[in-house]
XYZ file of C-alpha atoms in Angstrom:
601
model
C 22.128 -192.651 296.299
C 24.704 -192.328 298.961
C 27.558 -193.717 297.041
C 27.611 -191.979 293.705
C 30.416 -189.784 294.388
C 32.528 -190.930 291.723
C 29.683 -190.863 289.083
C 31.036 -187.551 287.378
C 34.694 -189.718 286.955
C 33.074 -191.349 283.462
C 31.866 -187.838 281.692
C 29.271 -188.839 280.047
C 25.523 -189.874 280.295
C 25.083 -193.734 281.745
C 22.436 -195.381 280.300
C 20.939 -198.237 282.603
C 18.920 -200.621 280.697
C 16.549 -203.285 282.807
C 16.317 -206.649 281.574
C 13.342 -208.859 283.614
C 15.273 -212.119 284.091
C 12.636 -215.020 282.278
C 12.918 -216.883 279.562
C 11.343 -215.248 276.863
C 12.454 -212.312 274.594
C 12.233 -209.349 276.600
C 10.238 -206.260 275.142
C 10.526 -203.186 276.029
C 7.546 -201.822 277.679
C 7.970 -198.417 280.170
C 11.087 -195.645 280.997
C 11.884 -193.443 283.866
C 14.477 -190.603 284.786
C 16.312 -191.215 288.007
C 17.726 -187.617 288.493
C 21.337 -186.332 288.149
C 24.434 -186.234 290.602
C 27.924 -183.901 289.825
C 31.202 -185.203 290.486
C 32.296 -182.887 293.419
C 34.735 -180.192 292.163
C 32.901 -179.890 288.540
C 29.724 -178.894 287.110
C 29.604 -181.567 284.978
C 26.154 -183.057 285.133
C 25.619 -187.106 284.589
C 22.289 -188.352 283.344
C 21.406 -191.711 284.174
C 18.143 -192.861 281.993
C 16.891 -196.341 283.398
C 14.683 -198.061 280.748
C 12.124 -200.842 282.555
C 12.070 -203.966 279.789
C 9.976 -206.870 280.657
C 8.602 -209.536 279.275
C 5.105 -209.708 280.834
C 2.256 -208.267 278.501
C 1.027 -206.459 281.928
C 2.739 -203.429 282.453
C 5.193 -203.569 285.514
C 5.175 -200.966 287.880
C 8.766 -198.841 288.201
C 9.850 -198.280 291.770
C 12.519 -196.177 291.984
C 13.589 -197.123 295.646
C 14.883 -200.480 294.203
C 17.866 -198.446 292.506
C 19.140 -197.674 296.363
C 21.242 -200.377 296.145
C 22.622 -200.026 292.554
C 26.866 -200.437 292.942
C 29.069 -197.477 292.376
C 31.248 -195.964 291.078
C 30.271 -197.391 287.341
C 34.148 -196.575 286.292
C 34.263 -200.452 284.093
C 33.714 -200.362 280.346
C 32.494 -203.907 281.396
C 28.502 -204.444 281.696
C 27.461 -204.270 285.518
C 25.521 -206.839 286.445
C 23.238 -206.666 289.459
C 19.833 -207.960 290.599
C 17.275 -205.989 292.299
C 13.811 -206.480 294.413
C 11.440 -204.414 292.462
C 8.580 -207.060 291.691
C 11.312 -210.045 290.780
C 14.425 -210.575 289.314
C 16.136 -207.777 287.252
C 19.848 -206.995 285.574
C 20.931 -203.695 284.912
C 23.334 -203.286 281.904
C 25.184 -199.952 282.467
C 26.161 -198.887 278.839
C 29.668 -196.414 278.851
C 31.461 -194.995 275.958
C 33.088 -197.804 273.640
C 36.760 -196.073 273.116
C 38.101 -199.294 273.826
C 36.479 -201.158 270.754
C 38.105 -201.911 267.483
C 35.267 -201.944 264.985
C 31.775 -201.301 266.757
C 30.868 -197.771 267.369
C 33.256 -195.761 269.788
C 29.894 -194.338 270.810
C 27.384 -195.744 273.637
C 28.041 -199.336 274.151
C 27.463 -202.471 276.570
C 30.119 -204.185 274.456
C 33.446 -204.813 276.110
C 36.546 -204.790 274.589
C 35.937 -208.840 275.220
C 32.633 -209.332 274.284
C 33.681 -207.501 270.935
C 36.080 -210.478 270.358
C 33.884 -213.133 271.284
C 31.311 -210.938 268.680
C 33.706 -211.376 265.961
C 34.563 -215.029 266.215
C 31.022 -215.572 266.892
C 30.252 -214.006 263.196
C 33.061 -215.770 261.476
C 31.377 -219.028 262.649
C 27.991 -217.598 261.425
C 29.424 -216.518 258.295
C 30.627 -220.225 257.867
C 27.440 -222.089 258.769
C 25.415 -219.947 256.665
C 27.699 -220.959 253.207
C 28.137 -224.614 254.737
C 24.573 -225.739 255.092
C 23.718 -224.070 251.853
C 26.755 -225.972 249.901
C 25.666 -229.554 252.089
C 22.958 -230.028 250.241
C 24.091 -229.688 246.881
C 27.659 -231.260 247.937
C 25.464 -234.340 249.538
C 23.050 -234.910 246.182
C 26.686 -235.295 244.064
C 27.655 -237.538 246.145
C 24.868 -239.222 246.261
C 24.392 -239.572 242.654
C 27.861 -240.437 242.134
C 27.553 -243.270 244.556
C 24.150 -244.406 242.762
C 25.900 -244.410 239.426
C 28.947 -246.161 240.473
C 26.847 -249.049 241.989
C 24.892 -248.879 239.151
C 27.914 -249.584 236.943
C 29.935 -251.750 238.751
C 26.469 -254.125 239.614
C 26.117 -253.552 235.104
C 29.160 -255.092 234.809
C 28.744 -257.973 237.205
C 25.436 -259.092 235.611
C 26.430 -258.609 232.309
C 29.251 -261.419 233.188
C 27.070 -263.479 235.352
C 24.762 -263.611 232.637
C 27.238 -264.426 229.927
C 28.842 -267.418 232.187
C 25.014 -268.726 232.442
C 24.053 -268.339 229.427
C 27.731 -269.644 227.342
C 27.488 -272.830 230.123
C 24.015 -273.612 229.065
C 24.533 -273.303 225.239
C 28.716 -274.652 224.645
C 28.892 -276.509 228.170
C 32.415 -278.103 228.432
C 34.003 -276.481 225.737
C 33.439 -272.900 227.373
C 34.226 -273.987 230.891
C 37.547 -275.348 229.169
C 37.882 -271.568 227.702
C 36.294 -269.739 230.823
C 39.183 -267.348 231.344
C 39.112 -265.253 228.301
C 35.566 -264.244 228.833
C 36.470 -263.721 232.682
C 39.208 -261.376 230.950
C 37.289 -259.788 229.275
C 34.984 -258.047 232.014
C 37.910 -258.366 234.678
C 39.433 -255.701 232.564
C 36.468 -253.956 231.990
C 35.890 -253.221 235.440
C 39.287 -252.377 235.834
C 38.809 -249.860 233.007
C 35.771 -248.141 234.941
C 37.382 -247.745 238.384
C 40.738 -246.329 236.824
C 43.300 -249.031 235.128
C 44.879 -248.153 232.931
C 43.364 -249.914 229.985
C 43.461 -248.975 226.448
C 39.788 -249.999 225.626
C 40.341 -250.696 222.352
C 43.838 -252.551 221.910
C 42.142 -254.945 225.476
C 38.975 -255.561 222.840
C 41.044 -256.692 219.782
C 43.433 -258.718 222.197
C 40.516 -260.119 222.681
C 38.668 -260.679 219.152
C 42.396 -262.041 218.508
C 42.698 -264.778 221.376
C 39.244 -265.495 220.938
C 40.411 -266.478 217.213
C 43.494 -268.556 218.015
C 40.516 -270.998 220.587
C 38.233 -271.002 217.791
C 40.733 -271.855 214.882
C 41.845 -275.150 217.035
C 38.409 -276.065 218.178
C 37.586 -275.877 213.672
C 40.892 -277.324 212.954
C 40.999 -280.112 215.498
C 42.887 -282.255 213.106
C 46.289 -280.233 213.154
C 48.740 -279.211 215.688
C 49.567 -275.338 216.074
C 52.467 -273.792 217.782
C 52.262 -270.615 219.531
C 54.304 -269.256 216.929
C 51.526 -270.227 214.778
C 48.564 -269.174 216.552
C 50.583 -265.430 216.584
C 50.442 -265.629 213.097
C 46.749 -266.864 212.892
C 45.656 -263.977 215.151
C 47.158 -260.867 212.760
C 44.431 -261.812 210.238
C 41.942 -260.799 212.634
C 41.296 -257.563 210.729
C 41.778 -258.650 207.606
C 39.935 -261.782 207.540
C 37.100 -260.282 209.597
C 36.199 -263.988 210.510
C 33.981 -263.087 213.234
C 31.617 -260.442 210.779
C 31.191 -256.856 211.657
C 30.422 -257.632 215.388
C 33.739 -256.931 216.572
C 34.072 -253.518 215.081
C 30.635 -252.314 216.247
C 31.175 -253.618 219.446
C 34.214 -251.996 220.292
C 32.912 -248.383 219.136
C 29.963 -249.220 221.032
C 31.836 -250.621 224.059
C 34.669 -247.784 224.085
C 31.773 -244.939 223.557
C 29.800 -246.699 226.437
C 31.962 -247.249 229.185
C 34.546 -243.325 228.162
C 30.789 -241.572 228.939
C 29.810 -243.534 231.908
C 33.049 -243.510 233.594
C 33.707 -239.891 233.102
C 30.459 -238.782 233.961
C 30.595 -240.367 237.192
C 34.061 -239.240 237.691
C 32.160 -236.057 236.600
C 29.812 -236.707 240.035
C 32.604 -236.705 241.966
C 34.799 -233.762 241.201
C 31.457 -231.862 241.686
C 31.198 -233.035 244.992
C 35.182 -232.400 246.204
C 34.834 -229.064 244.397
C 32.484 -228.194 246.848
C 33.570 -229.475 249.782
C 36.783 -227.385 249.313
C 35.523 -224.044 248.265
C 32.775 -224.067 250.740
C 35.170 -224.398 253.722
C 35.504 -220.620 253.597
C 37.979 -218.633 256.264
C 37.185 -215.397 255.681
C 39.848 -212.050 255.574
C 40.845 -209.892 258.822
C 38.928 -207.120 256.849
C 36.062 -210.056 256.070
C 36.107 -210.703 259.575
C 35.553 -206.800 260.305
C 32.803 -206.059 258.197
C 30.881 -209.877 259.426
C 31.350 -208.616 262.469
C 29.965 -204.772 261.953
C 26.979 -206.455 260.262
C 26.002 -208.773 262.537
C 26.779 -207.795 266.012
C 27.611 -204.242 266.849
C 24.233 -203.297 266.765
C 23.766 -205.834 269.487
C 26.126 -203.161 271.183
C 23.870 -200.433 270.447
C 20.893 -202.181 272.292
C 19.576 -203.274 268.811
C 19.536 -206.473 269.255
C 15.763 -207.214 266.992
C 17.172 -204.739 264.547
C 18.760 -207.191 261.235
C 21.065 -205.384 258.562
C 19.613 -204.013 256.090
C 18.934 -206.467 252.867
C 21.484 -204.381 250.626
C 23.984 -204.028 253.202
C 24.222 -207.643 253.684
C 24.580 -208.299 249.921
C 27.518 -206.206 249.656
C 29.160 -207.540 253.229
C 28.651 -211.330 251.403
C 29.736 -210.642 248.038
C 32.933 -209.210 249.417
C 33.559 -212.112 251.734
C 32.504 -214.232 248.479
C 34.318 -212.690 246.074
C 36.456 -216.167 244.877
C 33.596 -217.769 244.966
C 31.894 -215.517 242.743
C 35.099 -216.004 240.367
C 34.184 -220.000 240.236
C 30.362 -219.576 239.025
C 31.920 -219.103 234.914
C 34.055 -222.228 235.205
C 31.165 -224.212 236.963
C 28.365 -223.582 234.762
C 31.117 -224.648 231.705
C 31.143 -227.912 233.886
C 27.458 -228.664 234.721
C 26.829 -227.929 230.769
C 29.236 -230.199 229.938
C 27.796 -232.474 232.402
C 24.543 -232.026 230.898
C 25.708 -232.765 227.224
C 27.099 -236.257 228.433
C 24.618 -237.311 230.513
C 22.530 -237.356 226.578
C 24.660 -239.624 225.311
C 24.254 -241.508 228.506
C 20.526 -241.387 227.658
C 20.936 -242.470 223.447
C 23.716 -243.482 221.933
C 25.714 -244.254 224.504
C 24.159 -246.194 226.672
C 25.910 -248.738 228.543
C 23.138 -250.554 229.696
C 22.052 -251.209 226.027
C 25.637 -252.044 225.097
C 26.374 -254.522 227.937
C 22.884 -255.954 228.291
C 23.194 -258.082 225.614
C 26.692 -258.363 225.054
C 26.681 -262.428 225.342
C 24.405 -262.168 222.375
C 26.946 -260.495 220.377
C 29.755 -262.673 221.282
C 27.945 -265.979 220.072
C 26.747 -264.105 217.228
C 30.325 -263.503 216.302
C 30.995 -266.939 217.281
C 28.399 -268.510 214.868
C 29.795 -266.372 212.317
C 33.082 -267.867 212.522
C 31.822 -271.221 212.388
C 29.979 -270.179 208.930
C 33.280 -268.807 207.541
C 35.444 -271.483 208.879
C 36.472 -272.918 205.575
C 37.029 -269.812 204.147
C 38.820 -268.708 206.708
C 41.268 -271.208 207.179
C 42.394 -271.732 203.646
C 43.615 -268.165 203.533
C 45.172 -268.340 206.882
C 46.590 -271.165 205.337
C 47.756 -269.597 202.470
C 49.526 -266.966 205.009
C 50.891 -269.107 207.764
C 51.607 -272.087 206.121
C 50.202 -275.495 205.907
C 50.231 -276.872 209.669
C 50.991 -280.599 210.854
C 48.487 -283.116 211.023
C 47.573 -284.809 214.286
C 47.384 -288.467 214.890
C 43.492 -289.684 213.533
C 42.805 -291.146 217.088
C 44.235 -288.060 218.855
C 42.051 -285.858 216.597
C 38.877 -287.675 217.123
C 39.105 -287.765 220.956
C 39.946 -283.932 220.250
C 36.824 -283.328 218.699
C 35.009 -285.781 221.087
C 35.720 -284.217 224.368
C 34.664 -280.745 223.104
C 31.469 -281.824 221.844
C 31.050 -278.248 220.616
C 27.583 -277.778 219.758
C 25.321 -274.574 220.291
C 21.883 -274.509 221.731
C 20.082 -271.454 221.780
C 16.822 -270.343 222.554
C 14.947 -267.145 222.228
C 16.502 -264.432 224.155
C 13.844 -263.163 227.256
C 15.403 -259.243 228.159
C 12.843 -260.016 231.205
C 15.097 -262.665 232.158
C 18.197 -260.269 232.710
C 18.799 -259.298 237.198
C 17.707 -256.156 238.011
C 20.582 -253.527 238.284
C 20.647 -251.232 241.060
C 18.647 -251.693 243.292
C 15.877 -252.370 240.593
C 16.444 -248.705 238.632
C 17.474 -248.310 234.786
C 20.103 -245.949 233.412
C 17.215 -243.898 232.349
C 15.943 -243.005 235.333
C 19.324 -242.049 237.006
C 20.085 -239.460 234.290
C 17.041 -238.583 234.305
C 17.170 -237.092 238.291
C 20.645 -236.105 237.739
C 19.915 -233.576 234.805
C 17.353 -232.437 236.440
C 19.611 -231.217 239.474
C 22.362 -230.443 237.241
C 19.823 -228.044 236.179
C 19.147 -226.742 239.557
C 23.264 -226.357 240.541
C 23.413 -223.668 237.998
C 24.892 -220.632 239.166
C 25.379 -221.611 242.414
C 27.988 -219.504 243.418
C 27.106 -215.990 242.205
C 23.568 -216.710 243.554
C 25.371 -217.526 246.934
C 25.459 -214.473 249.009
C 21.758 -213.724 247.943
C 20.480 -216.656 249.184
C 22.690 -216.063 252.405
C 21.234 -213.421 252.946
C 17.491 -214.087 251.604
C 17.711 -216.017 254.968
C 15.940 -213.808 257.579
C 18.182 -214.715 260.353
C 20.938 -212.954 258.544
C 19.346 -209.836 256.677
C 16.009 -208.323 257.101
C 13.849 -208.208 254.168
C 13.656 -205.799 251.008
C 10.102 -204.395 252.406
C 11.950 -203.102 255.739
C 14.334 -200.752 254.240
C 14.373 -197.898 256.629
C 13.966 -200.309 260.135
C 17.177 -202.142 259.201
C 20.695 -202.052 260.462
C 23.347 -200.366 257.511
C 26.360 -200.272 259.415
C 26.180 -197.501 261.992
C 22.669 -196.808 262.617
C 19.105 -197.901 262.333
C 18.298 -195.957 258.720
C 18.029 -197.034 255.056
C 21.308 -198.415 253.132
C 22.250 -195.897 250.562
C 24.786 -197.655 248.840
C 24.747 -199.964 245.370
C 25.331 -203.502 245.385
C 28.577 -204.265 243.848
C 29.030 -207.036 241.355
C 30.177 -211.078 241.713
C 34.063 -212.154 241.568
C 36.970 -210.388 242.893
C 37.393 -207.926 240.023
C 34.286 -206.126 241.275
C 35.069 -205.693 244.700
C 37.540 -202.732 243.766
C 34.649 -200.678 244.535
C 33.013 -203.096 247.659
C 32.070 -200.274 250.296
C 31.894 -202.595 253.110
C 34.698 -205.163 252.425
C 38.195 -203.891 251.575
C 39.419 -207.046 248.979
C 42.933 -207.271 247.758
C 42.112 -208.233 244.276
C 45.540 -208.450 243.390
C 45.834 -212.020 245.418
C 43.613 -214.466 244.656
C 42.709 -217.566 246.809
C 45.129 -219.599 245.662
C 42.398 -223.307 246.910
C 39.848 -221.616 244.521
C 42.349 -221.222 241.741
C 42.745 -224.403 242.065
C 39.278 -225.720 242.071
C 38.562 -223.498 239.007
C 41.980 -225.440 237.190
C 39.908 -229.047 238.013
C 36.861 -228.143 236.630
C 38.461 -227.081 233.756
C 40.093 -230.094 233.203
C 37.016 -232.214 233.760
C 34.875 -229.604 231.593
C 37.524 -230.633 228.698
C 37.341 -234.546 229.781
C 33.897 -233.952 229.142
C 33.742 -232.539 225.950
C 35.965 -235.607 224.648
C 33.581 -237.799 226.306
C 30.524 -236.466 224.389
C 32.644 -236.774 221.249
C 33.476 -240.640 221.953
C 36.709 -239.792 222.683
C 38.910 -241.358 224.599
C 40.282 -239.615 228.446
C 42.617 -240.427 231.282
C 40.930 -240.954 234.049
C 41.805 -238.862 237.556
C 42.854 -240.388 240.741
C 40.748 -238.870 243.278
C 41.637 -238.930 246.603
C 38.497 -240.342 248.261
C 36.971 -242.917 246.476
C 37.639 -244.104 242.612
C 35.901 -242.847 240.291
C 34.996 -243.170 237.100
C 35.302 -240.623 234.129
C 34.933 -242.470 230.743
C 32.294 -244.265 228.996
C 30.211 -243.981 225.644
C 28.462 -246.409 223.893
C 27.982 -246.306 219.923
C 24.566 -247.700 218.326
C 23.832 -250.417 219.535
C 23.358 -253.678 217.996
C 19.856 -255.625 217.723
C 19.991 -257.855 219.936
C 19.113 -261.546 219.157
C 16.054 -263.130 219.731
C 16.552 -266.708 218.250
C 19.190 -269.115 219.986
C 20.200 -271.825 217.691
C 21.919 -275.587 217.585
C 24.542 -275.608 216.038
C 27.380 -278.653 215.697
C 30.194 -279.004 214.348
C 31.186 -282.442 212.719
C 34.606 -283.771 211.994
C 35.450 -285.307 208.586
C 37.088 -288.614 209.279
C 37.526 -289.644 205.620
C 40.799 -290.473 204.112
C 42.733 -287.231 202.826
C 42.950 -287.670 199.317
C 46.216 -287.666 197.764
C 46.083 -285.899 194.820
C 44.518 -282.781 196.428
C 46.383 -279.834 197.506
C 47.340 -279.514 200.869
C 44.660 -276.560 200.992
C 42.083 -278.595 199.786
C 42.136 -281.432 202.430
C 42.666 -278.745 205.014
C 39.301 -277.218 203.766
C 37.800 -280.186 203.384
C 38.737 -281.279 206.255
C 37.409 -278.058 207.791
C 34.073 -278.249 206.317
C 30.913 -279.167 208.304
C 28.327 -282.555 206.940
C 25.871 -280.900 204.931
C 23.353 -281.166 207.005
C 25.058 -279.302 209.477
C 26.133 -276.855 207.606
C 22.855 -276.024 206.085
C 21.141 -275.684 209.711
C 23.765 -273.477 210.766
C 22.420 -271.573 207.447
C 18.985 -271.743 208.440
C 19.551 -270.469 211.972
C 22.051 -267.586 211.000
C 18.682 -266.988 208.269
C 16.221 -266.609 211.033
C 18.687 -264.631 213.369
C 19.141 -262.004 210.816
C 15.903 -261.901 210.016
C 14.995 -261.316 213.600
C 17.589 -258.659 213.649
């Protein structure tokens, strides 16, 4: 060793560590001294210890002559790098104090002041990935749900209409194609409802009981002209006169219930999933970044590279870097219980697939009951509105002619109805989603455990005293500190400002609040505004009440004009409900049919 003059310039003992260049892990498996040499002018001694590490299970021999050409003087903090002739390829890592580096050891190192940098961004980015690809999968099965239930709904709605249109065409023909538009209202705005109109559910439903009046009262009265003016009038006895039964009132708490639950809940979905997205995008503190960084790497600069941090150590490390998180997990289990209590109603009263169904039964069955109350009905509007003017006899007739309104029904066949979805039921949607509801409990506190339950990050509970704990390869002494920022007060390996809170988490903690509450009112059959979320619309309202039976007997049903001569000495009333009335042989099938439909019901 000719050229080790400037050896002693360092003062202190060089380590030279061997690494066999292959591709597997290296081990190591023998040691040798290589003597001393003094800087000249001092008596300071410098020990070099060379450590052989290979990677062959058959023990290399150690020639010392191969070190003849080792480079000096070894005055770089920076690894040395050089390859020698022993038996193949070798490096030699000369490790030197580490004075220069900010948060490893100041002790033996092969850690630049570089490589320490590159360290620390490398452990922010593992820090990341680790929370990332645990919050993927639960961010990906909202969003997957939320897409399932929002085709589910929207494709609901679509049959629902589609099967109304086929089934109103088959039984009125003409006469509904003439009054196609109200019906095509009706669900237009019901979608719009669902993906975020805004649509007051229940004023859209009696505009709709109330137009759906004025048609009828012409189509009974075809003998008699009516104004608009008139028809106004005609349609503020809707309540009063109650001429379609009890089926509008039950369907609109049904209907309103239905679709407040179904569209928050899957509004519900997607706040979940955004939630997520935002709070697991995590950029952790300068003293975060520290303590990642002491955890995961600077034992790499003590030649430890095999050793992990200790299981405890780790905990503490993640709960500090976690510690907004941690404050989420009270506001997010509110949420997934609320969650939890809609997605019941979704399953029983509520259901919108049992509300919209067989909604065109409902309708006719309101229908019919107008036609049975049509006399009735018309003298008191009568009586209200005034007596209207009579129509030409020819004009009427054609009138009645061209509609030709008569009602065939047969029995309703639910096997009949188009599959929804993709061939899946309500039932079976809620079903999977409680049960993962379930399973997204507690997410957030449990967080940094299962980080570091991972065995890439920590090393297991049963290796307590071979694990890394911050400065040497020993047992962690200290005591896990608690979730949420409060707790970190006393965090000895994070130092947390608990005085500022992340102000993105705040934030996320405000939503869910808000869509806990939306919730609540949902379960309750209340009534919410619906949130405009950024990515896709969403829906967060629905409910259903109890729903009607549905009806299993379609009936004929026709209604006959009375061409007779008005007789002059009855009242105006009296023609106009004579007038009205159906030939008794149509009225009593009507009564017949209505019979057996109730009695099916």
């Amino acid at each position: 060793m000719a050229n080790n003059a400037e050896v002693g310039r360092r003062e202190h003992k060089v380590v030279i560590r061997l690494w066999f260049v292959s591709s597997a892990e290296p081990q190591e498996c023998s040691s040798s001294s290589l003597g001393t040499a003094a800087e000249p002018g001092k008596g300071m001694q410098t020990y070099a210890h060379v450590f052989l590490i290979c990677t062959s299970s058959k023990q290399t021999k150690w020639e010392p002559k191969s070190l003849q050409a080792l480079p000096f003087p070894f005055s770089s903090p920076a690894p040395l790098m050089y390859r020698g002739t022993v038996t193949g390829s070798w490096t030699f890592v000369f490790l030197g104090r580490g004075d220069h580096l900010k948060v490893c050891s100041q002790g033996y190192t092969c850690c630049s002041e570089e490589m320490e940098e590159k360290y620390s961004q490398q452990s922010k980015q593992d820090f990341r990935n680790a929370v990332v690809e645990l919050s993927n999968h639960l961010q990906a099965m909202f969003n997957s749900r939320y897409k399932k239930f929002d085709e589910f709904f929207k494709e609901l709605l679509g049959n629902a209409e589609k099967s109304l249109n086929d089934m109103f065409v088959r039984t009125y023909g003409r006469l509904y194609m003439q009054n196609s538009e109200l019906f095509q209202d009706l669900f237009l705005e019901l979608k719009r409802y669902y993906v975020g109109g805004n649509v007051n559910l229940e004023e859209m439903l009696n505009d709709f009981w109330a137009r759906l009046l004025e048609r009828m009262f012409r189509l009974v009265n075809p003998q008699y002209h009516f104004t608009d003016e008139y028809l106004e009038c005609v349609s503020k006895y809707t309540e009063q006169l109650k001429p379609f039964g009890d089926v509008p009132r039950k369907l609109k708490l049904q209907v309103t219930r239905a679709f407040v639950a179904a569209r928050t809940f899957a509004q519900g979905l997607a706040v979940a999933r955004d939630v997520i997205s935002k709070v697991s995008a995590v950029n952790p503190t300068p003293q975060g970044t520290r303590a990642l960084l002491k955890m995961m790497y600077c034992p790499h600069c003590r030649g430890l590279v095999s050793v992990k941090p200790c299981y405890n150590y780790c905990f503490n490390v993640m709960r500090g870097c976690l510690a907004n998180q941690g404050d989420l997990d009270t506001e997010w289990n509110n949420f997934i219980d609320s969650m939890l209590m809609v997605a019941e109603r979704l399953e029983g009263p509520f259901n919108i697939e049992s509300v919209m169904d067989p909604i065109d039964v409902k309708i006719s069955d309101a229908i019919m009951n107008m036609q049975e109350n049509s006399m009735q009905v018309s003298q008191k509007v009568f009586q209200g509105c005034g007596q209207p003017k009579t129509l030409a006899q020819g004009r009427t007739s054609r009138s009645v002619s061209e509609s030709g309104f008569s009602a065939r029904f047969r029995p309703y066949n639910p096997e009949e109805r188009p599959t929804t979805a993709a061939g899946t039921s309500l039932d079976r949607l809620v079903t999977d989603v409680k049960e993962k509801l379930k399973q997204a409990k507690k997410f957030w506190s449990s967080l940094p455990g299962n980080i570091c339950n991972d065995e890439k990050m920590a090393a297991g509970s049963v290796n307590e005293d071979e694990c890394w704990n911050g400065s040497a390869k020993s047992r962690y002494d200290f005591a896990v500190t608690g979730n949420g920022l409060a707790n970190q007060v006393n965090n000895p390996e994070v130092e947390v400002d608990i005085t500022k809170p992340d102000m993105v988490i705040r934030r996320q903690i405000m939503a869910l609040r808000v869509m806990t509450n939306k919730m609540k009112n949902a379960y309750n059959g209340n009534d919410v505004d619906f949130i405009d979320l950024s990515d896709e619309s969403s829906g967060e309202e629905s409910g259903s009440g109890c729903e009607l039976q549905q009806c299993s007997l379609e009936f004929e049903f026709n209604v006959t004009e009375i061409t007779g001569n008005a007789k002059n000495d009855k009242t105006a009333n009296t023609s106009a409900a004579t007038s009205l009335g159906l030939s008794a042989t149509a009225f009593f099938f009507s009564i017949l049919c209505l019979a057996l439909q109730r009695q099916w019901r």
